[in-house]
Coordinates of C-alpha atoms and ligand atoms in Angstrom, one line a residue:
M1 CA 27.8 -11.7 134.3
R2 CA 26.7 -8.7 136.4
A3 CA 25.3 -5.8 134.4
T4 CA 27.4 -3.4 136.6
S5 CA 30.6 -5.0 135.1
L6 CA 29.3 -5.6 131.6
L7 CA 30.5 -3.2 128.9
A8 CA 27.2 -2.8 127.1
P9 CA 26.7 1.0 126.7
T10 CA 23.1 1.2 125.6
L11 CA 21.7 4.3 123.9
R12 CA 18.2 5.8 124.1
E13 CA 18.4 7.9 121.0
I14 CA 18.4 6.4 117.5
P15 CA 21.8 7.2 116.1
S16 CA 21.3 9.5 113.1
E17 CA 23.9 7.8 110.9
A18 CA 22.1 4.4 111.0
E19 CA 19.7 3.8 108.1
V20 CA 18.8 0.1 108.7
I21 CA 17.4 -1.4 111.8
S22 CA 20.2 -3.8 112.5
H23 CA 22.7 -1.0 112.5
Q24 CA 20.5 1.1 114.8
L25 CA 20.0 -1.7 117.2
L26 CA 23.6 -2.9 117.3
L27 CA 24.6 0.7 118.2
R28 CA 21.7 1.2 120.6
A29 CA 22.2 -2.2 122.3
G30 CA 25.8 -1.2 123.0
M31 CA 27.1 -4.0 120.8
I32 CA 29.2 -2.2 118.2
R33 CA 31.0 1.1 117.7
K34 CA 32.3 2.7 114.5
T35 CA 35.9 3.3 114.1
A36 CA 35.9 4.4 110.4
A37 CA 33.4 4.0 107.6
G38 CA 32.7 0.3 107.3
V39 CA 35.1 -0.5 110.2
Y40 CA 33.7 -1.4 113.6
S41 CA 34.7 -2.6 117.1
Y42 CA 32.7 -5.4 118.3
L43 CA 31.9 -4.9 122.0
P44 CA 31.4 -7.9 124.4
L45 CA 27.8 -8.7 123.6
A46 CA 28.4 -8.6 119.8
W47 CA 31.5 -10.7 120.2
R48 CA 29.6 -13.4 122.1
V49 CA 27.1 -13.6 119.2
L50 CA 29.9 -13.7 116.6
I51 CA 31.6 -16.5 118.5
K52 CA 28.4 -18.5 118.6
I53 CA 27.7 -18.1 114.9
S54 CA 31.4 -19.0 114.2
Q55 CA 31.1 -22.1 116.3
I56 CA 27.9 -23.3 114.5
V57 CA 29.7 -22.7 111.2
R58 CA 32.9 -24.5 112.5
E59 CA 30.9 -27.5 113.7
E60 CA 29.1 -27.9 110.4
M61 CA 32.2 -27.4 108.3
N62 CA 34.0 -30.0 110.4
M63 CA 31.1 -32.4 110.0
V64 CA 31.5 -32.5 106.2
G65 CA 35.2 -33.0 106.5
G66 CA 36.4 -29.4 106.5
Q67 CA 39.8 -28.7 108.2
E68 CA 40.3 -25.4 109.8
L69 CA 43.4 -23.4 109.1
M70 CA 44.5 -19.8 109.1
L71 CA 46.0 -18.0 106.1
P72 CA 47.7 -14.6 106.1
I73 CA 45.7 -11.4 105.8
I74 CA 48.6 -9.7 104.1
Q75 CA 49.2 -11.2 100.7
P76 CA 52.0 -10.3 98.2
A77 CA 50.9 -8.8 94.9
E78 CA 52.7 -11.4 92.9
I79 CA 50.3 -14.2 93.6
W80 CA 47.4 -12.0 92.5
Q81 CA 49.3 -11.0 89.4
S82 CA 49.8 -14.7 88.5
S83 CA 46.1 -15.4 88.6
G84 CA 45.5 -12.1 86.7
R85 CA 43.3 -10.7 89.4
W86 CA 45.6 -7.9 90.7
D87 CA 44.1 -5.6 88.1
V88 CA 40.6 -7.1 87.9
Y89 CA 39.9 -6.5 91.6
G90 CA 40.3 -2.7 91.1
D91 CA 39.5 -0.2 93.8
E92 CA 37.9 -2.7 96.1
M93 CA 41.3 -4.1 97.0
F94 CA 43.1 -2.5 99.9
R95 CA 46.7 -2.2 98.7
L96 CA 49.8 -1.3 100.6
K97 CA 53.6 -1.2 100.3
D98 CA 56.2 -2.4 102.6
R99 CA 59.4 -0.5 103.5
H100 CA 61.1 -2.1 100.4
H101 CA 58.3 -0.7 98.2
R102 CA 56.9 -4.2 97.6
S103 CA 53.2 -4.3 96.9
F104 CA 50.8 -6.2 99.1
C105 CA 47.1 -6.3 99.7
L106 CA 44.8 -7.1 102.6
G107 CA 43.0 -10.3 101.6
P108 CA 39.5 -9.7 100.1
T109 CA 39.3 -13.4 99.6
H110 CA 41.8 -16.3 99.5
E111 CA 41.6 -18.4 96.3
E112 CA 45.1 -17.5 95.2
I113 CA 46.9 -18.2 98.4
I114 CA 45.1 -21.5 99.2
T115 CA 45.6 -22.8 95.7
L116 CA 49.4 -22.1 95.9
Q117 CA 49.5 -23.7 99.4
V118 CA 47.8 -26.8 98.1
K119 CA 49.9 -26.8 95.0
Q120 CA 53.0 -27.0 97.2
E121 CA 51.8 -29.7 99.6
V122 CA 49.5 -31.9 97.7
K123 CA 50.9 -34.1 95.0
S124 CA 48.6 -37.1 94.5
Y125 CA 45.0 -37.9 93.9
K126 CA 45.2 -40.1 97.0
Q127 CA 45.2 -36.9 99.1
L128 CA 41.9 -35.7 97.6
P129 CA 39.2 -34.5 98.3
L130 CA 40.5 -31.8 100.5
L131 CA 38.3 -29.2 102.2
L132 CA 40.1 -26.3 104.0
Y133 CA 38.5 -23.4 105.7
Q134 CA 39.2 -20.4 107.9
I135 CA 37.1 -17.8 109.8
Q136 CA 38.9 -14.5 109.5
N137 CA 38.6 -10.8 108.8
K138 CA 38.3 -9.8 105.1
Y139 CA 39.1 -6.5 103.7
R140 CA 37.2 -4.9 100.8
D141 CA 37.3 -1.2 100.1
E142 CA 33.5 -1.2 99.1
R143 CA 32.3 1.7 97.0
R144 CA 29.5 2.3 99.4
P145 CA 30.2 0.8 102.8
R146 CA 26.8 1.1 104.6
F147 CA 24.2 -0.4 106.7
G148 CA 26.6 -1.1 109.5
L149 CA 27.8 -4.7 109.5
M150 CA 25.9 -5.5 106.4
R151 CA 28.4 -4.0 104.1
G152 CA 31.6 -3.3 105.9
R153 CA 35.1 -2.7 104.7
E154 CA 36.5 -5.1 107.4
F155 CA 34.2 -8.0 108.1
I156 CA 34.4 -11.6 109.3
M157 CA 34.0 -14.3 106.7
K158 CA 34.2 -18.1 106.8
D159 CA 35.8 -19.2 103.6
L160 CA 36.1 -22.8 102.6
Y161 CA 37.9 -24.2 99.4
S162 CA 37.4 -27.7 98.1
F163 CA 40.0 -29.6 96.0
D164 CA 38.9 -32.6 94.0
K165 CA 40.4 -34.8 91.4
D166 CA 37.4 -34.6 89.0
T167 CA 34.1 -32.9 88.4
E168 CA 32.1 -35.7 90.1
G169 CA 34.2 -35.1 93.2
L170 CA 33.5 -31.4 93.0
A171 CA 29.8 -32.0 92.6
L172 CA 29.8 -34.1 95.8
S173 CA 31.9 -31.6 97.8
Y174 CA 29.6 -28.9 96.6
Q175 CA 26.5 -30.8 97.6
R176 CA 28.0 -31.6 101.1
V177 CA 28.9 -28.0 101.8
Y178 CA 25.5 -26.9 100.5
A179 CA 23.8 -29.2 103.0
A180 CA 26.1 -27.9 105.7
Y181 CA 25.1 -24.3 104.9
S182 CA 21.4 -25.3 105.2
R183 CA 22.1 -26.7 108.6
V184 CA 24.1 -23.6 109.7
F185 CA 21.3 -21.1 108.9
K186 CA 18.7 -23.5 110.4
R187 CA 20.7 -23.7 113.6
C188 CA 21.1 -20.0 113.6
G189 CA 17.3 -19.8 113.7
L190 CA 17.0 -17.9 110.4
A191 CA 14.4 -18.1 107.7
Y192 CA 16.4 -18.3 104.4
R193 CA 16.2 -19.3 100.8
V194 CA 18.7 -20.7 98.4
V195 CA 18.9 -19.0 95.0
E196 CA 20.8 -19.3 91.8
A197 CA 23.2 -16.4 91.5
D198 CA 25.6 -14.4 89.3
A199 CA 29.2 -15.4 89.7
G200 CA 30.7 -11.9 89.6
A201 CA 34.5 -11.5 89.7
I202 CA 35.1 -14.9 91.4
G203 CA 34.1 -16.7 88.2
G204 CA 33.0 -20.3 87.6
S205 CA 29.7 -21.8 86.5
V206 CA 27.3 -23.2 89.1
N207 CA 26.8 -21.0 92.1
H208 CA 24.2 -20.5 94.7
E209 CA 23.5 -17.9 97.3
F210 CA 21.9 -18.3 100.7
M211 CA 19.6 -15.4 101.4
V212 CA 18.2 -14.5 104.8
L213 CA 14.7 -13.2 104.0
A214 CA 14.2 -9.6 105.2
Q215 CA 12.3 -6.7 103.8
S216 CA 15.4 -4.5 104.1
G217 CA 17.6 -6.9 102.1
E218 CA 19.8 -5.4 99.4
A219 CA 19.0 -8.3 97.1
E220 CA 15.8 -9.0 95.2
I221 CA 14.9 -12.7 94.8
V222 CA 12.4 -14.1 92.4
F223 CA 10.9 -17.5 92.8
C224 CA 8.3 -19.6 91.0
S225 CA 4.9 -20.2 92.4
H226 CA 4.8 -23.6 90.7
C227 CA 8.3 -25.2 90.6
D228 CA 11.4 -24.8 92.8
Y229 CA 13.1 -22.1 90.6
A230 CA 14.5 -19.3 92.7
A231 CA 17.2 -16.8 91.6
N232 CA 18.8 -13.5 92.5
V233 CA 17.1 -11.1 90.2
E234 CA 20.7 -10.1 89.0
R235 CA 20.8 -13.6 87.5
A236 CA 17.2 -14.5 86.9
E237 CA 16.5 -15.4 83.3
S238 CA 13.6 -14.1 81.4
L239 CA 11.4 -16.4 79.4
S240 CA 10.3 -14.8 76.2
T241 CA 6.6 -15.4 76.0
S242 CA 5.4 -12.7 73.7
I243 CA 4.3 -13.6 70.3
P244 CA 6.1 -12.0 67.4
E245 CA 3.8 -9.1 66.2
E246 CA 4.8 -9.0 62.6
A247 CA 1.3 -9.3 61.2
R248 CA 0.0 -6.3 63.2
G249 CA 2.7 -3.9 62.2
M250 CA 2.8 -4.6 58.5
G251 CA 0.2 -2.1 57.5
Q252 CA 1.6 0.8 59.4
V253 CA 3.8 3.4 57.8
M254 CA 6.7 5.1 59.5
E255 CA 6.1 8.7 60.3
L256 CA 8.0 11.4 62.1
I257 CA 5.9 13.0 64.8
S258 CA 6.4 16.0 66.9
T259 CA 6.5 15.3 70.6
P260 CA 7.5 18.6 72.2
G261 CA 8.7 18.4 75.8
V262 CA 7.9 14.7 76.0
R263 CA 10.9 12.7 77.1
T264 CA 10.4 9.7 79.3
V265 CA 8.7 6.5 78.2
D266 CA 5.8 7.2 80.4
E267 CA 5.4 10.7 79.0
V268 CA 5.6 9.4 75.4
A269 CA 3.1 6.7 76.1
L270 CA 0.6 9.2 77.7
Y271 CA 1.1 11.8 74.9
L272 CA 0.6 9.2 72.1
Q273 CA -2.1 7.2 74.0
I274 CA -0.1 4.0 73.7
S275 CA 1.3 1.5 76.1
P276 CA 4.9 1.7 77.2
S277 CA 5.3 -1.8 75.7
Q278 CA 4.9 -0.3 72.3
I279 CA 8.0 1.9 72.7
V280 CA 11.6 0.9 72.2
K281 CA 14.0 2.8 74.5
T282 CA 17.6 3.2 73.7
L283 CA 20.1 3.3 76.6
F284 CA 23.7 4.2 76.1
Y285 CA 26.5 2.6 78.2
E286 CA 30.2 3.0 78.4
A287 CA 31.8 -0.4 78.7
D288 CA 35.5 -0.2 79.5
G289 CA 35.4 3.1 77.6
E290 CA 33.5 1.9 74.5
I291 CA 30.0 3.3 73.9
I292 CA 27.3 0.6 73.5
A293 CA 23.6 1.2 72.7
V294 CA 21.1 -1.1 74.3
L295 CA 17.5 -1.5 73.1
L296 CA 14.8 -2.5 75.5
R297 CA 11.0 -2.5 75.4
G298 CA 9.6 0.6 77.1
D299 CA 8.0 -1.4 80.0
H300 CA 11.2 -3.4 80.8
I301 CA 14.2 -2.6 83.0
I302 CA 17.8 -3.2 82.1
N303 CA 19.7 -5.9 84.0
E304 CA 23.2 -4.4 84.1
V305 CA 24.7 -7.7 85.4
K306 CA 23.5 -9.6 82.4
L307 CA 24.8 -6.8 80.1
A308 CA 28.3 -6.7 81.8
N309 CA 28.5 -10.5 81.5
I310 CA 27.7 -10.4 77.8
L311 CA 30.1 -7.6 77.1
Q312 CA 32.7 -9.3 79.3
C313 CA 33.7 -5.8 80.6
R314 CA 35.2 -4.7 83.8
D315 CA 33.6 -1.3 84.1
L316 CA 30.1 -0.6 83.0
R317 CA 28.4 2.7 83.5
M318 CA 25.7 4.8 81.8
A319 CA 27.3 7.0 79.2
A320 CA 27.5 10.7 80.1
D321 CA 24.7 12.9 78.4
D322 CA 27.3 15.0 76.4
R323 CA 28.8 11.8 74.9
V324 CA 25.3 10.6 74.0
A325 CA 24.5 14.0 72.4
Q326 CA 27.7 13.8 70.4
I327 CA 26.8 10.4 68.9
T328 CA 23.1 11.0 68.3
G329 CA 23.0 14.7 67.7
S330 CA 20.1 14.9 70.2
P331 CA 19.5 15.4 73.8
T332 CA 18.5 12.4 75.9
G333 CA 14.8 11.8 75.7
Y334 CA 14.8 11.8 72.0
V335 CA 17.5 9.3 71.2
G336 CA 16.8 6.3 69.1
P337 CA 18.5 3.4 67.2
M338 CA 18.1 4.6 63.6
H339 CA 21.2 5.8 61.7
L340 CA 23.5 5.3 64.6
R341 CA 27.0 4.9 63.2
E342 CA 30.1 3.4 64.8
V343 CA 28.2 2.2 67.9
R344 CA 27.6 -1.4 68.7
I345 CA 23.9 -2.0 69.3
L346 CA 22.5 -4.8 71.4
A347 CA 18.8 -5.6 71.6
D348 CA 16.8 -7.4 74.2
Q349 CA 15.1 -10.5 72.8
E350 CA 11.7 -8.9 73.3
V351 CA 12.5 -5.9 71.0
A352 CA 13.1 -8.4 68.2
R353 CA 9.6 -9.7 68.6
M354 CA 7.9 -6.3 68.3
G355 CA 6.1 -5.7 65.0
V356 CA 6.0 -1.9 65.1
A357 CA 7.3 0.5 67.7
V358 CA 7.8 4.1 68.6
I359 CA 11.4 5.2 69.0
G360 CA 13.3 8.5 69.5
A361 CA 14.1 10.3 66.3
N362 CA 17.6 11.6 67.4
R363 CA 16.2 15.1 67.0
E364 CA 15.0 17.2 69.8
G365 CA 11.2 17.2 70.2
F366 CA 10.5 14.3 67.7
H367 CA 9.9 10.6 67.7
Y368 CA 9.1 8.0 64.9
R369 CA 6.0 6.0 65.0
G370 CA 5.3 2.8 62.9
V371 CA 9.0 1.8 62.9
K372 CA 9.7 -1.9 62.3
P373 CA 12.4 -3.3 64.5
G374 CA 14.9 -5.4 62.5
I375 CA 13.9 -3.7 59.2
D376 CA 14.0 0.0 59.9
F377 CA 16.9 -0.4 62.4
Q378 CA 19.2 -3.3 63.2
W379 CA 21.3 -4.6 65.9
E380 CA 24.5 -6.6 66.2
A381 CA 22.9 -9.3 68.5
E382 CA 19.9 -10.0 70.5
H383 CA 20.1 -11.3 74.1
D384 CA 18.2 -11.7 77.3
L385 CA 19.0 -8.3 78.8
R386 CA 16.1 -7.4 81.0
L387 CA 15.5 -7.6 84.7
A388 CA 13.0 -10.3 85.7
Q389 CA 10.0 -9.0 87.4
A390 CA 7.2 -10.4 89.7
G391 CA 4.5 -11.7 87.4
D392 CA 6.9 -12.9 84.7
A393 CA 6.5 -16.4 83.4
C394 CA 8.9 -18.8 85.1
P395 CA 11.9 -19.6 82.9
R396 CA 12.3 -23.1 84.5
C397 CA 8.9 -24.6 84.2
Q398 CA 8.3 -22.7 81.0
G399 CA 5.5 -20.5 82.3
Q400 CA 3.4 -23.1 84.3
G401 CA 4.0 -20.8 87.2
N402 CA 4.7 -17.1 87.6
L403 CA 7.6 -15.4 89.4
E404 CA 7.0 -13.8 92.8
S405 CA 9.5 -11.5 94.4
V406 CA 10.9 -11.1 98.0
R407 CA 13.9 -9.3 99.4
G408 CA 16.9 -11.0 101.0
I409 CA 20.3 -10.6 102.5
E410 CA 23.1 -12.6 101.0
V411 CA 24.7 -14.4 103.9
G412 CA 26.5 -17.3 102.0
H413 CA 27.7 -17.9 98.5
L414 CA 28.9 -21.2 97.0
F415 CA 30.8 -21.5 93.7
Q416 CA 32.0 -24.3 91.6
L417 CA 35.2 -22.9 90.3
G418 CA 36.5 -25.8 88.2
T419 CA 40.1 -25.2 87.2
K420 CA 39.9 -21.4 87.0
Y421 CA 42.6 -20.9 89.7
S422 CA 44.4 -24.2 89.5
S423 CA 45.0 -23.6 85.8
S424 CA 46.2 -20.0 86.0
L425 CA 48.4 -20.9 89.0
D426 CA 49.6 -24.2 87.6
A427 CA 48.4 -26.2 90.5
T428 CA 48.4 -29.9 89.6
F429 CA 48.4 -33.3 91.1
T430 CA 49.2 -36.8 89.7
D431 CA 46.2 -38.8 88.8
E432 CA 45.6 -42.6 88.9
N433 CA 47.4 -42.9 85.5
G434 CA 50.4 -40.8 86.4
Q435 CA 49.1 -37.8 84.5
Q436 CA 49.4 -34.2 85.8
R437 CA 46.0 -32.6 86.2
P438 CA 44.8 -29.3 87.6
F439 CA 42.8 -29.5 90.9
I440 CA 39.0 -29.1 90.4
M441 CA 38.0 -26.4 92.9
G442 CA 35.1 -24.9 94.7
C443 CA 34.8 -22.0 97.1
Y444 CA 32.3 -21.3 99.7
G445 CA 31.8 -18.1 101.8
I446 CA 29.7 -17.2 104.8
G447 CA 29.5 -13.6 106.0
V448 CA 29.7 -14.2 109.7
S449 CA 29.3 -10.6 110.8
R450 CA 26.7 -10.0 108.1
T451 CA 24.7 -13.0 109.4
M452 CA 24.6 -11.3 112.8
A453 CA 23.1 -8.2 111.3
A454 CA 20.8 -10.2 109.1
A455 CA 19.5 -12.1 112.2
I456 CA 18.5 -8.7 113.6
E457 CA 16.9 -7.5 110.4
Q458 CA 14.8 -10.6 110.5
N459 CA 14.1 -10.7 114.2
H460 CA 13.3 -7.5 116.0
D461 CA 10.3 -5.4 117.1
E462 CA 9.8 -1.7 118.1
N463 CA 11.6 -2.3 121.4
G464 CA 14.8 -4.1 120.2
I465 CA 16.4 -7.3 119.1
I466 CA 14.8 -10.7 119.4
W467 CA 17.7 -13.0 119.3
P468 CA 17.2 -16.6 118.1
V469 CA 18.1 -18.6 121.2
S470 CA 21.1 -20.3 119.6
I471 CA 22.9 -17.1 118.9
A472 CA 21.8 -14.9 121.7
P473 CA 24.6 -13.2 123.6
Y474 CA 23.1 -14.5 126.9
H475 CA 20.0 -16.6 127.4
V476 CA 18.6 -15.0 130.6
V477 CA 18.5 -11.6 132.4
V478 CA 17.5 -11.5 136.0
I479 CA 16.1 -8.2 137.0
P480 CA 15.5 -7.2 140.6
V481 CA 12.7 -4.6 140.5
S482 CA 14.3 -2.5 143.2
S483 CA 18.1 -2.9 143.5
K484 CA 17.9 -0.7 146.7
D485 CA 15.8 -3.4 148.4
S486 CA 18.5 -5.6 149.9
L487 CA 16.2 -8.7 150.3
Q488 CA 15.1 -8.5 146.6
M489 CA 18.8 -8.2 145.7
D490 CA 19.6 -11.2 147.8
H491 CA 16.9 -13.3 146.1
A492 CA 17.9 -12.1 142.7
T493 CA 21.5 -12.9 143.4
S494 CA 20.9 -16.4 144.6
L495 CA 18.7 -17.1 141.6
Y496 CA 21.5 -15.8 139.4
Q497 CA 23.9 -18.1 141.2
W498 CA 21.7 -21.2 140.7
L499 CA 21.4 -20.4 137.0
L500 CA 25.1 -19.9 136.7
E501 CA 25.8 -23.2 138.4
A502 CA 23.3 -24.9 136.1
G503 CA 25.5 -23.7 133.2
I504 CA 23.0 -21.2 131.9
E505 CA 24.3 -18.0 130.3
V506 CA 22.8 -15.3 132.6
V507 CA 23.2 -11.6 133.3
L508 CA 22.1 -10.1 136.7
D509 CA 21.0 -6.6 136.2
D510 CA 22.3 -5.3 139.5
R511 CA 22.5 -1.7 138.3
D512 CA 21.0 1.0 140.5
E513 CA 18.4 1.9 137.8
R514 CA 14.7 2.2 137.7
A515 CA 12.9 -1.1 136.8
G516 CA 11.6 0.6 133.7
V517 CA 15.1 1.3 132.4
K518 CA 16.2 -2.2 133.1
F519 CA 13.2 -3.7 131.3
M520 CA 13.9 -1.4 128.3
D521 CA 17.5 -2.5 128.1
A522 CA 16.5 -6.1 128.4
D523 CA 14.2 -5.8 125.4
L524 CA 16.7 -3.7 123.5
I525 CA 19.6 -6.3 124.0
G526 CA 17.1 -9.0 123.3
Y527 CA 17.7 -11.7 126.0
P528 CA 15.3 -14.6 125.1
I529 CA 14.2 -14.8 128.8
R530 CA 13.7 -12.1 131.4
I531 CA 13.1 -13.0 135.0
T532 CA 11.8 -10.4 137.4
V533 CA 12.4 -10.6 141.1
G534 CA 9.9 -8.4 143.0
K535 CA 7.7 -8.1 146.0
K536 CA 5.9 -11.3 145.1
T537 CA 9.2 -13.2 145.4
L538 CA 9.5 -12.2 149.0
T539 CA 5.9 -12.8 149.8
N540 CA 5.0 -16.0 147.9
G541 CA 8.2 -17.2 146.4
T542 CA 7.4 -16.6 142.7
V543 CA 9.2 -14.8 140.0
D544 CA 7.9 -13.5 136.6
I545 CA 9.3 -15.2 133.6
R546 CA 8.8 -13.4 130.3
Y547 CA 9.8 -14.6 126.8
R548 CA 11.1 -12.0 124.5
K549 CA 9.8 -13.5 121.3
T550 CA 6.2 -14.2 122.3
K551 CA 6.0 -11.6 125.1
D552 CA 4.3 -14.4 127.2
E553 CA 4.7 -13.7 130.9
T554 CA 3.9 -16.1 133.8
A555 CA 4.6 -16.4 137.4
L556 CA 6.8 -19.3 138.4
P557 CA 8.0 -20.7 141.8
V558 CA 11.6 -19.8 142.2
E559 CA 12.6 -23.4 142.5
D560 CA 11.1 -24.3 139.1
V561 CA 13.1 -21.6 137.2
V562 CA 16.3 -23.6 136.4
G563 CA 14.3 -26.5 135.0
V564 CA 12.0 -24.3 132.9
V565 CA 14.9 -22.3 131.5
R566 CA 16.8 -25.4 130.7
K567 CA 13.9 -26.9 128.9
F568 CA 13.3 -23.8 126.9
I569 CA 16.9 -23.5 125.7
R570 CA 17.1 -27.1 124.8
S571 CA 13.9 -27.1 122.8
S572 CA 14.7 -23.9 120.9
Ligands
ATP1 P1 28.0 -8.7 97.8 O1 27.3 -9.0 96.5 O2 27.0 -8.5 98.9 O3 29.0 -7.7 97.7 P2 29.9 -10.7 97.3 O4 29.3 -11.5 96.3 O5 30.9 -9.8 97.0 O6 28.7 -10.0 98.2 P3 31.4 -13.0 98.4 O7 32.6 -12.6 97.7 O8 30.6 -14.1 97.7 O9 30.4 -11.7 98.4 O10 31.6 -13.2 99.9 C1 31.0 -14.2 100.7 C2 30.1 -13.7 101.7 O11 30.8 -12.7 102.5 C3 28.9 -13.0 101.2 O12 27.9 -14.0 101.0 C4 28.5 -12.1 102.3 O13 27.7 -12.8 103.3 C5 29.8 -11.7 102.9 N1 30.3 -10.4 102.5 C6 30.7 -10.0 101.3 N2 31.0 -8.6 101.3 C7 30.7 -8.2 102.5 C8 30.8 -6.9 103.2 N3 31.3 -5.9 102.5 N4 30.5 -6.8 104.5 C9 30.0 -7.9 105.2 N5 29.9 -9.1 104.6 C10 30.2 -9.3 103.3
MG2 MG1 30.9 -7.7 97.0

């Protein structure tokens, strides 16, 4: 490809709308352009990367017996109504009506449609296991589309669905796809970690996420320094290690104390010269419209995912201040769990272990000190409700190690669904004994477009993208220092021809630009290898070969170039 023909409109300025580096660099390298919030055009360089990632995914899915197919993007409402998800999906689903006013949606995922397809076509256990997948655009009207391709409203996903006759079969399919995912991300040249995750709206029990490690990741991962426990912080369990404090609290008497203008946990702690861990904070939530009070130790942070799972609610949000004031008779900052009527109260397990505590008095400017949790105020149930933090004792090896934390980008998600969809959609097969049984299912997604963005988040420097070789749009760029010098151009062109004939993906930067501009674009686009043809080429037959990742640059006889490049690509 000649740069003069390549549609790669690079930009010098950092586009102001782009917050994260992958978004900035994809725009600046002329790879994507925005059409609407969360909807992008992929220009040729980006599309080459996406094809390469898709091809790696395809090969690995085929390797474990996956069969590729293509399901419709437009799906009738009825199939979502039969599984019960038409309502559950809420505003994230793009809905539309046809000319006859029938309701449809743009597929956010394909469990329903694939289950119905298999129900129709597969009758016997002899046809199982069956692994079907597609690579296709998905549509989700995300609340906050952002970070470019990381959270789009139209994005490319590989989704695979497994159908087995029993749970052992599912475990095996799951294991195979898990191994295939590991190979996919390794082949893409990415550093990743697999973590236990929350199942969200998809449902099911066992599930794992593949996380590409990057400081900018939206997800926080905790992992144990001692054992192999690793989890998304949304899911991470907290081991209760504190010792019940009953003995210490017994002597203390409850007293009302004046705390004027002192509202937050930190302010109260400072004012009373105590630690935040001696305070119980009371948070009010609205769960599908119902007000719930949640009690947490002052130094802990609520995990709203755990809370929503326990409450089994669809919509969870902090209650508005005026509703809290109505219930407690107090402005926020002074609310507490005593004498709360007609409100369900849930406590974190650590609150139950506190001997005495400071709480809000439900009266402006006052707190109670010396309050005994479980005696002076009660709760309906205690749960693990807090967010795991770095430094916590590991819940898996029971505290032999401590949790550490890193950030990651979720690029893949695997779920053991069991019979969730086959039961609700009545999808059964005949087993060995002639009995009808629901298919045992799993589903497995990879965000193909998000993986491209994640690759950049993980691999870049101040000058641009550093593509892992396996997914680079092109492997080599050949740059004649002066395009006006016809001899240099001739040498560059014949080197370009040799590389092309050797089957190497190469761009000849034949633009009439200063060398500095061409070098900058080469770094920005992130070709793994840059070859400079200059005066030296004419005088002593050498070119300069520079590696994007290591920045190593050496002179090389022209005739050695093809061999060196080939070896580099093969060994990467
Ligand atoms: P998230 O928690 O990030 O919203 P999810 O749990 O909703 O992701 P899944 O339904 O498991 O995602 O989708 C499978 C994969 O598709 C994800 O692992 C991710 O890589 C990708 N993906 C999901 N939502 C988006 C999006 N809005 N834009 C780009 N990729 C996405
Ligand atoms: Mg999502």
